[in-house]
Structures are given as C-alpha cells and as structure tokens.
Amino acid sequence: MVALVGIDGSGKTTQAVRLAAALCAAGVTARYGRNAGGRRFLGRVARRFGREDAVSLLGRRGLLTIEAVLRWLAIARSLVSARLTGATAVMDRYTPCQLVSIRAHQGGNWLTRTVRAAYAPFPRPAVIIFLDVPPEVAYHRVEHRGEDHEDIEYLNASYAAYKDVLSDAVHVDGTGDPDAVARAVWAVVWPVVKRGLAVDAGLS
Ligand SMILES: Nc1ncnc2c1ncn2[C@@H]1O[C@H](COP(=O)(O)OP(=O)(O)OP(=O)(O)O)[C@@H](O)[C@H]1O
Ligand SMILES: [Mg+2]
C-alpha cells in the first residue's frame, strides 16, 4: 500500500490517480482509493438546509465525528477491494489525515484518542508520501479549482499538524508542475514496489 497525504490542495488526488495509472502501465495491478471524510459533501448538504457550512449544521465536534466515521469506512472499503483483487492500494489520504483534521479543528484529546484506537487496526503503508506544498500555494490551487473554499488559517494549522503527526513519511516537493511531481513520486514509490514484488516472488 502506498498513501499520499498532505494539506487540501497539495495535489493528492491528482498524483494518486496518476500513480495508480502509472503502476498499471508498468504491469502492477493497482487500485486508486479515495478516502474522503465527506467534508465537501456535508458542506453541500448544509447549504441545502440553508446553513452557511457543515459546522453550523453539525457543530465542530459533530462534524469531526462524522468525518472520522466516513473516512474509517472509506479506508476499510479501499483496503478490502485491494485485498480481494490482489492489487497495490494507492491511497488518496490515509489515517494521519484524520488526526490532522482533529488537531487543526481543535477537536480535543478525547476525540484524538478515540480515533487513534479506531484506526489502529489499519495496516501501515509500505510508504507514506507527504506532498509538501506551502499553504499559500495550496490556497490558490483550491480557489482556482473552484469547488470549495479553505481558510488560509486552516491550511496553516493543517500544515503544522502534518509536521507533528507524521514521523515516517517521505516528503516530496509538490510545488512543481504535475509532471515533475509525478516523476518525484514515482522515484520514491517504484523501488518500494519493486522490492515488494521481489519478496512476493520469493527472490529475496
Ligand atoms: N503540481 C500542480 N501544479 C499546479 N496545479 C496543480 C498541481 N497538482 C494539482 N493541481 C491542481 O490543484 C488543484 C488541487 O489539486 P488536487 O485536487 O489534486 O489536490 P488535493 O490534495 O486532492 O486536494 P483536497 O485535499 O482538497 O482533495 C486541482 O485543481 C488540480 O488540478
Ligand atoms: Mg483530493
């Protein structure tokens, strides 16, 4: 399993989709897993109910709790479908993202402990890639995407939280153009995947 994590707008979805396709092109069965927590969807639901955003509908802790449950289900589904097909899972977000969300939204210690326990059974990826993009760059990307909006304060808090939460991630500079970032991601992932294939084949 390979996981891509990083702040909103850092390019996780762009790179995870490309990585899964590149692995398949290299002859490795790979499955893209979108492990969303439903924040964007819940924001749309809230606006339907005449609220400004999902927090005003569900409350800060309510939204974090629902997000944690939805992400747990999404990760479980991604893992099961990769396992059933014998594929390498390419995860667009993974467990650290939920801990970062709780920290950046000041969800408190109880929620952090509960989520840590609930997410503990999920396996460690062979490699976690942190797409390193400064919050100001990510902010402009999200604005340009035009599907949602992120406060720069939240992106700053999220960036700081990733630095705290991640201990064993490989940092990849995500500021280049998508092709350059894809090459940098590939340079990290391919040796790990090749090693895994050799182990599977009993060659090492
Ligand atoms: N390397 C890049 N350079 C410039 N723009 C990029 C790059 N990578 C992605 N983008 C664009 O930036 C926007 C955000 O990218 P993307 O949706 O992949 O980020 P994300 O990390 O998945 O965001 P989110 O956390 O909100 O899902 C998209 O409009 C995408 O086309
Ligand atoms: Mg995305």
Coordinates of C-alpha atoms and ligand atoms in Angstrom, one line a residue:
M1 CA 0.0 0.0 0.0
V2 CA 1.1 3.5 -0.9
A3 CA -0.5 6.5 0.8
L4 CA -0.4 10.1 -0.3
V5 CA -1.2 12.7 2.4
G6 CA -0.9 16.5 2.6
I7 CA -2.9 19.6 3.1
D8 CA -6.0 20.4 1.0
G9 CA -4.9 21.4 -2.5
S10 CA -1.5 19.9 -2.2
G11 CA -2.3 17.6 -5.2
K12 CA -3.0 14.3 -3.6
T13 CA -5.9 13.3 -5.9
T14 CA -4.0 14.4 -9.0
Q15 CA -1.0 12.4 -8.0
A16 CA -2.7 9.3 -6.6
V17 CA -4.8 8.9 -9.8
R18 CA -1.6 9.3 -11.9
L19 CA 0.4 6.9 -9.7
A20 CA -2.3 4.2 -9.9
A21 CA -2.3 4.6 -13.7
A22 CA 1.5 4.6 -13.9
L23 CA 1.7 1.4 -11.8
C24 CA -0.9 -0.3 -14.0
A25 CA 1.1 0.8 -17.1
A26 CA 4.2 -0.8 -15.5
G27 CA 2.4 -4.1 -15.2
V28 CA 1.5 -3.8 -11.5
T29 CA -2.2 -4.2 -10.6
A30 CA -3.0 -1.1 -8.6
R31 CA -6.2 0.4 -7.3
Y32 CA -6.9 4.1 -6.5
G33 CA -8.7 4.5 -3.2
R34 CA -10.4 7.8 -2.4
N35 CA -10.5 8.0 1.4
A36 CA -12.6 11.1 1.7
G37 CA -14.2 12.2 5.0
G38 CA -17.2 13.7 3.3
R39 CA -16.5 17.4 4.4
R40 CA -17.2 18.8 0.9
F41 CA -20.4 16.7 0.6
L42 CA -21.6 17.6 4.1
G43 CA -21.0 21.3 3.3
R44 CA -23.3 21.0 0.2
V45 CA -25.9 19.2 2.4
A46 CA -25.7 22.0 5.0
R47 CA -26.2 24.7 2.3
R48 CA -29.3 22.8 1.1
F49 CA -30.6 23.2 4.6
G50 CA -29.9 26.9 4.5
R51 CA -26.8 26.8 6.7
E52 CA -23.6 28.5 6.0
D53 CA -21.5 25.4 6.2
A54 CA -21.3 21.9 7.7
V55 CA -20.0 23.1 11.1
S56 CA -23.1 25.3 11.6
L57 CA -25.3 22.3 10.8
L58 CA -23.5 19.6 12.8
G59 CA -21.2 21.5 15.2
R60 CA -17.4 21.3 15.2
R61 CA -17.2 18.0 17.1
G62 CA -20.2 16.5 15.4
L63 CA -18.7 17.1 12.0
L64 CA -15.3 15.7 13.1
T65 CA -17.0 12.6 14.5
I66 CA -19.0 12.0 11.2
E67 CA -15.9 12.7 9.2
A68 CA -13.9 10.2 11.2
V69 CA -16.6 7.5 10.7
L70 CA -16.9 8.2 7.0
R71 CA -13.1 8.1 6.5
W72 CA -12.9 4.9 8.5
L73 CA -15.5 3.3 6.2
A74 CA -13.7 4.6 3.1
I75 CA -10.3 3.3 4.1
A76 CA -11.8 -0.1 5.1
R77 CA -13.5 -0.3 1.6
S78 CA -10.3 0.7 -0.2
L79 CA -8.3 -1.9 1.7
V80 CA -10.9 -4.7 1.2
S81 CA -11.2 -4.1 -2.5
A82 CA -7.4 -4.0 -2.9
R83 CA -7.1 -7.2 -0.9
L84 CA -9.8 -9.0 -2.9
T85 CA -8.2 -8.1 -6.2
G86 CA -4.6 -8.6 -5.0
A87 CA -3.8 -5.0 -6.0
T88 CA -1.4 -2.4 -4.7
A89 CA -3.6 0.1 -3.0
V90 CA -2.9 3.8 -3.8
M91 CA -4.5 5.7 -1.0
D92 CA -5.6 9.3 -1.6
R93 CA -5.5 10.3 2.1
Y94 CA -5.0 7.8 5.0
T95 CA -5.2 7.6 8.8
P96 CA -2.9 10.5 9.6
C97 CA -5.2 12.8 7.7
Q98 CA -8.0 12.3 10.3
L99 CA -5.6 13.0 13.2
V100 CA -4.5 16.2 11.4
S101 CA -8.1 17.2 10.8
I102 CA -8.9 16.8 14.5
R103 CA -5.8 18.7 15.5
A104 CA -6.3 21.6 13.0
H105 CA -10.0 21.9 14.0
Q106 CA -9.2 21.7 17.7
G107 CA -11.2 18.5 18.3
G108 CA -9.5 17.8 21.6
N109 CA -7.7 14.9 23.2
W110 CA -10.7 12.5 23.7
L111 CA -11.5 12.5 20.0
T112 CA -7.9 12.1 19.1
R113 CA -7.5 9.1 21.4
T114 CA -10.8 7.5 20.2
V115 CA -9.8 7.9 16.5
R116 CA -6.3 6.6 17.2
A117 CA -7.8 3.5 18.7
A118 CA -10.4 3.0 16.0
Y119 CA -7.9 3.5 13.2
A120 CA -5.2 1.3 14.9
P121 CA -6.2 -2.0 13.1
F122 CA -5.4 -0.4 9.7
P123 CA -2.1 -1.6 8.3
R124 CA 0.9 0.6 7.9
P125 CA 1.5 1.6 4.3
A126 CA 4.8 0.4 2.6
V127 CA 5.4 4.1 2.1
I128 CA 3.6 7.3 3.1
I129 CA 4.3 10.3 0.8
F130 CA 3.7 13.8 2.2
L131 CA 3.1 16.2 -0.7
D132 CA 4.8 19.2 0.6
V133 CA 3.2 22.4 -0.7
P134 CA 3.2 25.7 1.2
P135 CA -0.3 26.7 2.5
E136 CA -0.4 29.9 0.3
V137 CA 0.2 27.8 -2.9
A138 CA -2.4 25.2 -1.8
Y139 CA -4.9 28.0 -1.0
H140 CA -4.6 29.4 -4.6
R141 CA -4.9 26.0 -6.1
V142 CA -8.2 25.3 -4.1
E143 CA -9.5 28.8 -5.2
H144 CA -8.6 28.1 -8.8
R145 CA -10.3 24.6 -8.6
G146 CA -13.4 26.5 -7.6
E147 CA -15.3 23.5 -6.0
D148 CA -14.8 24.6 -2.4
H149 CA -13.0 27.1 -0.2
E150 CA -10.4 26.7 2.5
D151 CA -9.3 29.4 5.0
I152 CA -5.6 30.1 4.9
E153 CA -5.6 29.9 8.7
Y154 CA -6.9 26.3 8.5
L155 CA -4.3 25.4 5.8
N156 CA -1.6 26.8 8.1
A157 CA -2.8 24.8 11.1
S158 CA -3.2 21.7 8.9
Y159 CA 0.4 22.1 7.5
A160 CA 1.8 22.5 11.1
A161 CA -0.3 19.5 12.3
Y162 CA 1.1 17.2 9.5
K163 CA 4.6 18.1 10.5
D164 CA 3.7 17.0 14.1
V165 CA 1.7 13.9 13.2
L166 CA 3.9 12.3 10.5
S167 CA 7.1 10.7 11.7
D168 CA 7.9 8.2 9.0
A169 CA 6.6 9.9 5.8
V170 CA 8.8 10.7 2.8
H171 CA 8.5 14.4 1.9
V172 CA 8.1 15.1 -1.8
D173 CA 8.1 18.6 -3.1
G174 CA 4.7 19.2 -4.5
T175 CA 5.2 22.7 -5.9
G176 CA 6.5 21.8 -9.4
D177 CA 4.2 21.2 -12.3
P178 CA 2.1 17.9 -12.2
D179 CA 4.6 16.0 -14.4
A180 CA 7.6 17.0 -12.2
V181 CA 5.7 16.0 -9.1
A182 CA 4.6 12.7 -10.6
R183 CA 8.3 11.9 -11.5
A184 CA 9.3 12.7 -7.9
V185 CA 6.5 10.5 -6.5
W186 CA 7.5 7.7 -8.9
A187 CA 11.1 7.9 -7.8
V188 CA 10.1 7.1 -4.3
V189 CA 7.4 4.5 -4.9
W190 CA 8.9 2.4 -7.7
P191 CA 11.9 1.0 -5.7
V192 CA 9.5 0.1 -2.9
V193 CA 7.0 -1.6 -5.2
K194 CA 9.8 -3.5 -7.0
R195 CA 11.2 -4.7 -3.7
G196 CA 7.7 -5.9 -2.7
L197 CA 7.2 -7.7 -6.0
A198 CA 10.6 -9.5 -5.5
V199 CA 9.6 -10.6 -2.0
D200 CA 6.3 -11.8 -3.3
A201 CA 8.1 -13.8 -6.0
G202 CA 10.5 -15.3 -3.3
L203 CA 13.5 -13.7 -4.9
S204 CA 14.8 -12.1 -1.8
Ligands
LIG1 N1 1.5 20.3 -9.4 C1 0.5 21.1 -9.6 N2 0.6 22.3 -10.1 C2 -0.5 23.1 -10.3 N3 -1.7 22.8 -10.0 C3 -2.0 21.5 -9.5 C4 -0.9 20.6 -9.3 N4 -1.4 19.5 -8.8 C5 -2.7 19.7 -8.7 N5 -3.1 20.9 -9.2 C6 -4.4 21.5 -9.2 O1 -4.7 22.0 -7.9 C7 -6.0 21.7 -7.5 C8 -5.9 20.8 -6.3 O2 -5.3 19.5 -6.6 P1 -6.0 18.2 -6.0 O3 -7.4 18.2 -6.1 O4 -5.2 17.1 -6.7 O5 -5.5 18.4 -4.5 P2 -5.9 17.5 -3.2 O6 -4.7 17.5 -2.4 O7 -6.5 16.3 -3.7 O8 -7.0 18.5 -2.6 P3 -8.1 18.1 -1.5 O9 -7.4 17.8 -0.2 O10 -9.0 19.3 -1.4 O11 -8.9 16.9 -2.0 C9 -6.7 21.0 -8.7 O12 -7.4 22.0 -9.4 C10 -5.5 20.5 -9.5 O13 -5.8 20.4 -10.9
MG2 MG -8.4 15.4 -3.3

